[in-house]
Coordinates of C-alpha atoms in Angstrom, one line a residue:
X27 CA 23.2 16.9 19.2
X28 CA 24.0 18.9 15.9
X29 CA 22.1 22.3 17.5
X30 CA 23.9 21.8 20.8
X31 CA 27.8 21.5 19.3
X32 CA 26.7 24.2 16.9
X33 CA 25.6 26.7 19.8
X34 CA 28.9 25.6 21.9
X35 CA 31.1 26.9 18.8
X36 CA 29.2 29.6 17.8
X37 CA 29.5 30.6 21.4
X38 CA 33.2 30.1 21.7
X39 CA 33.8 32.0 18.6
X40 CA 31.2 35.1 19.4
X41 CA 33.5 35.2 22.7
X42 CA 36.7 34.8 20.5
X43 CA 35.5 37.7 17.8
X44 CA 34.6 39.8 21.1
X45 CA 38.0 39.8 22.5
X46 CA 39.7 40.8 19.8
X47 CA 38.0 43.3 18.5
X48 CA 36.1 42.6 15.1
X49 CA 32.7 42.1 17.2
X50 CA 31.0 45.2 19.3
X51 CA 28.9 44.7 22.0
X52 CA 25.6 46.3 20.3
X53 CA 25.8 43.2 17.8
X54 CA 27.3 40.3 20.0
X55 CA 23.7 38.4 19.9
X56 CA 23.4 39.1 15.5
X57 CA 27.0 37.5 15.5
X58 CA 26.2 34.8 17.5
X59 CA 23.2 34.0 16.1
X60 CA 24.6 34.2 12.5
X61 CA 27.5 31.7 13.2
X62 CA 24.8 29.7 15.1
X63 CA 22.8 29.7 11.5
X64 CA 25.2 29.2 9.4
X65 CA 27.1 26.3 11.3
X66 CA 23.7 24.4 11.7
X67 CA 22.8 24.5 8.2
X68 CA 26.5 23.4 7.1
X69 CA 26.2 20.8 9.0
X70 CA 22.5 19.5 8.0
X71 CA 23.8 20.4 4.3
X72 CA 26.8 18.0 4.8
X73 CA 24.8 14.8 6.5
X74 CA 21.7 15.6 3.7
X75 CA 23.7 15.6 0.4
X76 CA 27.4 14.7 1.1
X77 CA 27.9 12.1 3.8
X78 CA 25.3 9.2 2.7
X79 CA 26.4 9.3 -0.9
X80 CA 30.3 10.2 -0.9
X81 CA 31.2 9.4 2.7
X82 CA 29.4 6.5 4.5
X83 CA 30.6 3.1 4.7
X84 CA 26.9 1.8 4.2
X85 CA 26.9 3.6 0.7
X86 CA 28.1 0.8 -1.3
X87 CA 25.8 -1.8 -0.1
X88 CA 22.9 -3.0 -2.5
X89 CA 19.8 -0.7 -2.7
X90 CA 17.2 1.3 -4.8
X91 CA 18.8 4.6 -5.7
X92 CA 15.7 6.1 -7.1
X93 CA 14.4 8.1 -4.5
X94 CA 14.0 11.6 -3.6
X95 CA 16.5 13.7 -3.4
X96 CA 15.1 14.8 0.2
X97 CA 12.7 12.6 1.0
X98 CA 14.6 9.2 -0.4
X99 CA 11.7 5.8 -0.5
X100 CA 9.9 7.4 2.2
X101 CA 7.3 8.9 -0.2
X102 CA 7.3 5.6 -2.1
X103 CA 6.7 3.7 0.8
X104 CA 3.9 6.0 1.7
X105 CA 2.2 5.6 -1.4
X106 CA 2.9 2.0 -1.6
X107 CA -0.4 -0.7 -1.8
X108 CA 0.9 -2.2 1.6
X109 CA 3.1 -1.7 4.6
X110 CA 6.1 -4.3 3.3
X111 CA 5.6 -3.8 -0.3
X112 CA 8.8 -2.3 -1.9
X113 CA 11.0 -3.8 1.3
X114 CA 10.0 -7.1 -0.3
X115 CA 10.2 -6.0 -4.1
X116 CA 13.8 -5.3 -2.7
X117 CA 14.8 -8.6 -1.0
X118 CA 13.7 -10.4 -4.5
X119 CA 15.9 -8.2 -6.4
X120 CA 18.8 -8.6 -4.0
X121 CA 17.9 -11.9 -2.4
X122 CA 21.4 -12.9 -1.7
X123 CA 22.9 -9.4 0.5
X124 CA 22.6 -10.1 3.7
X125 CA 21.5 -6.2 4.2
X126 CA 19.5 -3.4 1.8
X127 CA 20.4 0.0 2.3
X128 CA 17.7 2.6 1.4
X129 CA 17.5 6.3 2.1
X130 CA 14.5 7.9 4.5
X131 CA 13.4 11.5 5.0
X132 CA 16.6 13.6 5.0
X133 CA 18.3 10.9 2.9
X134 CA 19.0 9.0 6.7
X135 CA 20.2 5.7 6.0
X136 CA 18.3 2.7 7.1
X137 CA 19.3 -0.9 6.8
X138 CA 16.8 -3.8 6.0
X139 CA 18.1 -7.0 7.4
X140 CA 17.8 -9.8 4.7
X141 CA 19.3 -13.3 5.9
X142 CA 18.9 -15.3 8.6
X143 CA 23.2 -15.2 9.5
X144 CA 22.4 -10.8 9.8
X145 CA 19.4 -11.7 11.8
X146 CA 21.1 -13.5 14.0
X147 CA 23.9 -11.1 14.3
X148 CA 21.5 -8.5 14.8
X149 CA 19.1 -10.0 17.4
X150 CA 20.7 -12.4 19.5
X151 CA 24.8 -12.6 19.0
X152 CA 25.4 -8.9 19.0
X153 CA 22.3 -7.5 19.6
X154 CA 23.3 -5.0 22.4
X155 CA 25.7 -2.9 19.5
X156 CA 22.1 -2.2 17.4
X157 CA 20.1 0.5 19.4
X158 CA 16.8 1.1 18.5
X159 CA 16.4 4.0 16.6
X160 CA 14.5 7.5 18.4
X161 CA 12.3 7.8 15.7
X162 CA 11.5 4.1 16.3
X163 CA 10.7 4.4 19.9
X164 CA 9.1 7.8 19.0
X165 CA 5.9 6.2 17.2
X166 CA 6.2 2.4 18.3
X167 CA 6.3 3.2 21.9
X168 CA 3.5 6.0 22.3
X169 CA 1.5 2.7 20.8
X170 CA 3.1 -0.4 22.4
X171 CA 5.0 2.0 25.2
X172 CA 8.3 1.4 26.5
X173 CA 10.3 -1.6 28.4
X174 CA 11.8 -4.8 27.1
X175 CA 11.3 -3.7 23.5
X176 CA 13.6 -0.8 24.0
X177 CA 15.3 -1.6 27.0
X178 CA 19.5 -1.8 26.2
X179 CA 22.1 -3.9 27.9
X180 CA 21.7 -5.2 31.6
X181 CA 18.4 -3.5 32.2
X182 CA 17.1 -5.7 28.8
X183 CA 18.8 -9.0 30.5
X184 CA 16.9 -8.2 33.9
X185 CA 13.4 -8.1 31.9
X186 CA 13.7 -10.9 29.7
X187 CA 14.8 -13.0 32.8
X188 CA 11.5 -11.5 34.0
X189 CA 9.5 -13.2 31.7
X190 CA 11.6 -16.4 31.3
X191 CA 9.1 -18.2 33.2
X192 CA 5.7 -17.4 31.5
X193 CA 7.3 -18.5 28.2
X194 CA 9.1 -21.4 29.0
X195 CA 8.0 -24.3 27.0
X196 CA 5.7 -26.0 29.9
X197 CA 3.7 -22.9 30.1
X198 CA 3.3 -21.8 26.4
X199 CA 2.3 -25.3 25.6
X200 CA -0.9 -25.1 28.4
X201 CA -2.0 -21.9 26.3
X202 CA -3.0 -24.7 23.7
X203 CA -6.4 -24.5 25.2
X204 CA -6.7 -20.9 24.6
X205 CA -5.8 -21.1 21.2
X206 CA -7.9 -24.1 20.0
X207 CA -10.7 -22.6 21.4
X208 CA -10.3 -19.0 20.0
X209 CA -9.7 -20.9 16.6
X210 CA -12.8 -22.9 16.7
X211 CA -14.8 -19.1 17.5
X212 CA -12.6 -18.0 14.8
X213 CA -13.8 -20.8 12.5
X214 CA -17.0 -20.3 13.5
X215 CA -17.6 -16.7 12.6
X216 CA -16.2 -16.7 9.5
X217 CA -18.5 -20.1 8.3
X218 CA -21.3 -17.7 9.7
X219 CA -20.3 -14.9 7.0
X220 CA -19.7 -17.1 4.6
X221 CA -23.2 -18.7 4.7
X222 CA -24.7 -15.4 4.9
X223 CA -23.4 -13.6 1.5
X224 CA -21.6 -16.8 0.1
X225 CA -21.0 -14.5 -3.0
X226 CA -19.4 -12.0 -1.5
X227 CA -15.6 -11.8 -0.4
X228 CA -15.1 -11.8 3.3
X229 CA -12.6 -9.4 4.8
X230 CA -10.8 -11.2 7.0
X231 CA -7.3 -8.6 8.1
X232 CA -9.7 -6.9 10.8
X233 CA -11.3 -10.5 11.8
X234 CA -8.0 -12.0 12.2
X235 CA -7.1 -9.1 14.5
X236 CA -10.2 -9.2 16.8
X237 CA -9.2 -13.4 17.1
X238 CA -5.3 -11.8 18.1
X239 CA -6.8 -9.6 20.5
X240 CA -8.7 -12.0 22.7
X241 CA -5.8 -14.4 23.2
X242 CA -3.7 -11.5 24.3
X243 CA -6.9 -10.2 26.3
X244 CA -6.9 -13.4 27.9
X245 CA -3.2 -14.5 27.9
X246 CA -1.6 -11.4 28.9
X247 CA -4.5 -9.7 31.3
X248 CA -7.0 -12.4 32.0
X249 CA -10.0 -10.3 30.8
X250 CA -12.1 -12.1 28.2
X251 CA -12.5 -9.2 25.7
X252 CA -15.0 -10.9 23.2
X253 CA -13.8 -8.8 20.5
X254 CA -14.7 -11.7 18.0
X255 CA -18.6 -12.4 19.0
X256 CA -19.3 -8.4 20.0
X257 CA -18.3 -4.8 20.0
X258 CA -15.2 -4.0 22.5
X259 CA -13.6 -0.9 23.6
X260 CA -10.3 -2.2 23.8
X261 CA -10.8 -3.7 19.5
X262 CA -12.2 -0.3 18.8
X263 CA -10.0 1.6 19.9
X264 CA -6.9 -0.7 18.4
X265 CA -8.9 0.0 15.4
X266 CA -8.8 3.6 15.8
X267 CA -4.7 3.6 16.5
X268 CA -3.1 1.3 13.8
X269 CA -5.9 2.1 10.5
X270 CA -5.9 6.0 10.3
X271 CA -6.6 7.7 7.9
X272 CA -4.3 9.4 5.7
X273 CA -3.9 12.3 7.7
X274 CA -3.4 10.5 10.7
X275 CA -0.6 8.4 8.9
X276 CA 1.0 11.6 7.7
X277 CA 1.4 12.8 11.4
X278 CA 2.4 9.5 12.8
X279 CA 5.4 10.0 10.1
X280 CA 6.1 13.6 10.7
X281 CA 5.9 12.4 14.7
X282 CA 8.7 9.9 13.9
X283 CA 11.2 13.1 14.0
X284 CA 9.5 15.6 15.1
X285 CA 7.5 15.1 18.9
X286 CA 4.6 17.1 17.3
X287 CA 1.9 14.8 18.3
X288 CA 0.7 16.6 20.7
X289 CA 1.0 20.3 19.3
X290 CA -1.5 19.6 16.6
X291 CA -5.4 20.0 17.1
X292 CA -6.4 18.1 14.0
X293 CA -9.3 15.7 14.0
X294 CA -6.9 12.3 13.0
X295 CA -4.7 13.5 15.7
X296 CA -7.0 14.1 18.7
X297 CA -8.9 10.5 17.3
X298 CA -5.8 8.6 17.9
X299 CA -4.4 10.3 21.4
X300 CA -8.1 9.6 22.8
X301 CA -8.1 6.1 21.2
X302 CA -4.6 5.9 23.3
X303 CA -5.6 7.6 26.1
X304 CA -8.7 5.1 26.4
X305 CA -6.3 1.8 26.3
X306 CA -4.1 3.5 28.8
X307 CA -7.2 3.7 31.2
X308 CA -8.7 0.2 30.5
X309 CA -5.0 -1.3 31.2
X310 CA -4.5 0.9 34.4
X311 CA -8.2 -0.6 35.1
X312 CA -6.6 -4.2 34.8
X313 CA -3.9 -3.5 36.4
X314 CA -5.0 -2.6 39.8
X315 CA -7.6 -5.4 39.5
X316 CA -4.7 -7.7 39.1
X317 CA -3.2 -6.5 42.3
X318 CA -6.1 -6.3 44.6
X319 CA -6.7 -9.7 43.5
X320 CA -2.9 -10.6 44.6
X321 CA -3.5 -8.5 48.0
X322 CA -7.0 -10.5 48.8
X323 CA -5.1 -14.1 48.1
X324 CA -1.9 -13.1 50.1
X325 CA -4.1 -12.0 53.7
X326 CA -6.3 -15.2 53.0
X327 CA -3.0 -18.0 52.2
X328 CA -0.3 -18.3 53.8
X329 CA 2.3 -17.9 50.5
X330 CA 1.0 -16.8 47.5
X331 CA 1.8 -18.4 44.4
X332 CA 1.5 -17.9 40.9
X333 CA 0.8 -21.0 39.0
X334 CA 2.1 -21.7 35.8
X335 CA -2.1 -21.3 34.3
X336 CA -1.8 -17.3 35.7
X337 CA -2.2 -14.9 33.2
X338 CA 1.3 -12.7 32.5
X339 CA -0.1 -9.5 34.1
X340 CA -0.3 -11.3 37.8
X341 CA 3.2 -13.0 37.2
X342 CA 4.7 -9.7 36.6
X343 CA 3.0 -7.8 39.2
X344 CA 3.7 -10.7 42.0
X345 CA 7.2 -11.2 40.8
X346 CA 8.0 -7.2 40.5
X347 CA 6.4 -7.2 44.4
X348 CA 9.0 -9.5 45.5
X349 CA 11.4 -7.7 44.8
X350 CA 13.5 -4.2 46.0
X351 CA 12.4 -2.3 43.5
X352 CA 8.6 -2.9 42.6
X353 CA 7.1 -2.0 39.2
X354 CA 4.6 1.2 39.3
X355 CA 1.5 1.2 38.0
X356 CA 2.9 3.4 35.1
X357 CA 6.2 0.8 35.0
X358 CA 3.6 -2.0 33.9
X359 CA 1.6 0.1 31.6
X360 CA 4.9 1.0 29.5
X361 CA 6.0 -2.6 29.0
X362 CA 5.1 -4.2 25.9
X363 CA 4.1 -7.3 27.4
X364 CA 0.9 -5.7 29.3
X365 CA 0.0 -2.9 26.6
X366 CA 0.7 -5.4 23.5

């Protein structure tokens, strides 16, 4: 938005220069570029080192003021032992503000929501006047893609109606059976290790995850994954996508603000757009499963239904099918609730 207003003036006043004289026409495109140059980096200069510290309303709220005088936390939080670390170092130091203000890359000010009165505010009572952030869509959605967790407004309402009735009490409460059982296999594996090398630690963050996946595998799609008892493309490449290495974190950040994900021909970049590409092709695999599945039960009954046991993937699709506007192929891949 900055380059585009800066282009429109420099424009206007390249024109302005030109008609009255002080501008010839061998140098109209230096002039215009110049004014282009020097308007764009007034401006960046001004939101950088100005506006967060002397002019925002934000810039009195609690937060750390140690951080880079370009980069603010960001490098902090980079080189931090965990994902949440300093955000939590921060809500003990300021435990009673209901928000934490802390500076990113190009000192852009972020707010960390610290009680349960601005969590409310912020997710249900006016949750429609906090947008999710580009950047935030940027590297969430190429991972979790696109739908109810970044719809806005009315299109947000007709989505979460969507889904009303596979979360209603009745139906979460029948996934007991799901979850006992993936606890006992759960349970089960990690006795096995334990008996095995009962000196030795267990790591249990990648465990846990292969347990999460096989509920959603089979609460979401209706594919038993197995990711727990044996080796699974869909845990592998999960694996591949959320623990990079550093490299492949550094890009995910620089990808945050600048769309150069797929620009770069770097090893950790290629590994995590074929890990993508791979989970893309297994859901789109599901996916039309789901509906010939739909198609064979409609010509064989006479009404279709989905009972409240169906896994979320054929609600959506039948639901969608009903209605004026059905959901693509690629519709169902971007929504959270399928790619999660």
């Amino acid at each position: 938005m900055d380059f585009a207003i800066c282009a429109a003036l420099s424009l206007l006043e390249t024109a302005a220069l030109f008609q009255s004289q002080y501008v010839h026409s061998d140098s109209i495109s230096r002039s215009f570029f110049s004014l282009l140059a020097l308007q764009y980096l007034a401006i960046k200069a001004y939101n950088i080192f100005i506006y967060p510290f002397y002019r925002s309303p934000l810039r009195h709220l609690p937060g750390p003021k140690d951080g880079h005088f370009l980069l603010g936390q960001e490098y902090k939080l980079y080189k931090a032992n965990g994902p949440h670390e300093l955000q939590l170092s921060w809500m003990r130091q300021w435990p009673d503000a209901p928000f934490i203000r802390y500076l990113s890359i190009a000192n852009k000010e972020i707010l960390l929501v610290n009680s349960l009165q601005a969590h409310r505010e912020v997710l249900q009572t006016k949750c429609y006047e906090f947008e999710k952030p580009e950047f935030f869509r940027r590297i969430i959605g190429e991972i979790v893609g696109v739908g109810l967790l970044f719809a806005e407004g009315e299109e947000h309402k007709k989505q979460r109606r969507l889904l009303n009735g596979p979360f209603s009490f009745g139906n979460v409460k029948k996934l007991q059976v799901v979850f006992n059982a993936k606890a006992q296999e759960l349970t089960a594996t990690l006795a096995k290790k334990a008996s095995s090398n009962p000196d030795e630690p267990i790591e249990v963050s990648k465990i846990f995850s292969k347990a999460t996946l096989d509920i959603i595998g089979l609460v979401v799609l209706g594919v038993e994954l197995n990711s727990l008892s044996s080796s699974s493309s869909f845990a592998e490449c999960y694996g591949r996508i959320l623990n990079q290495s550093p490299v492949g974190q550094a890009i995910s950040a620089l990808n945050m603000f600048l769309p150069v994900r797929k620009w770069l021909p770097l090893k950790a970049n290629r590994d995590f757009v074929k890990a993508n590409q791979e989970v893309r092709r297994l859901l789109r695999e599901a996916i039309r499963e789901r509906k010939r599945e739909i198609l064979e039960e409609e010509k064989t009954k006479s009404q279709f239904t989905v009972e409240g046991g169906r896994d979320l993937l054929t609600f959506m699709i039948y639901e969608k099918s009903q209605g004026e506007n059905p959901w693509t192929d690629e519709d169902i891949l971007g929504h959270p609730a399928a790619s999660s």
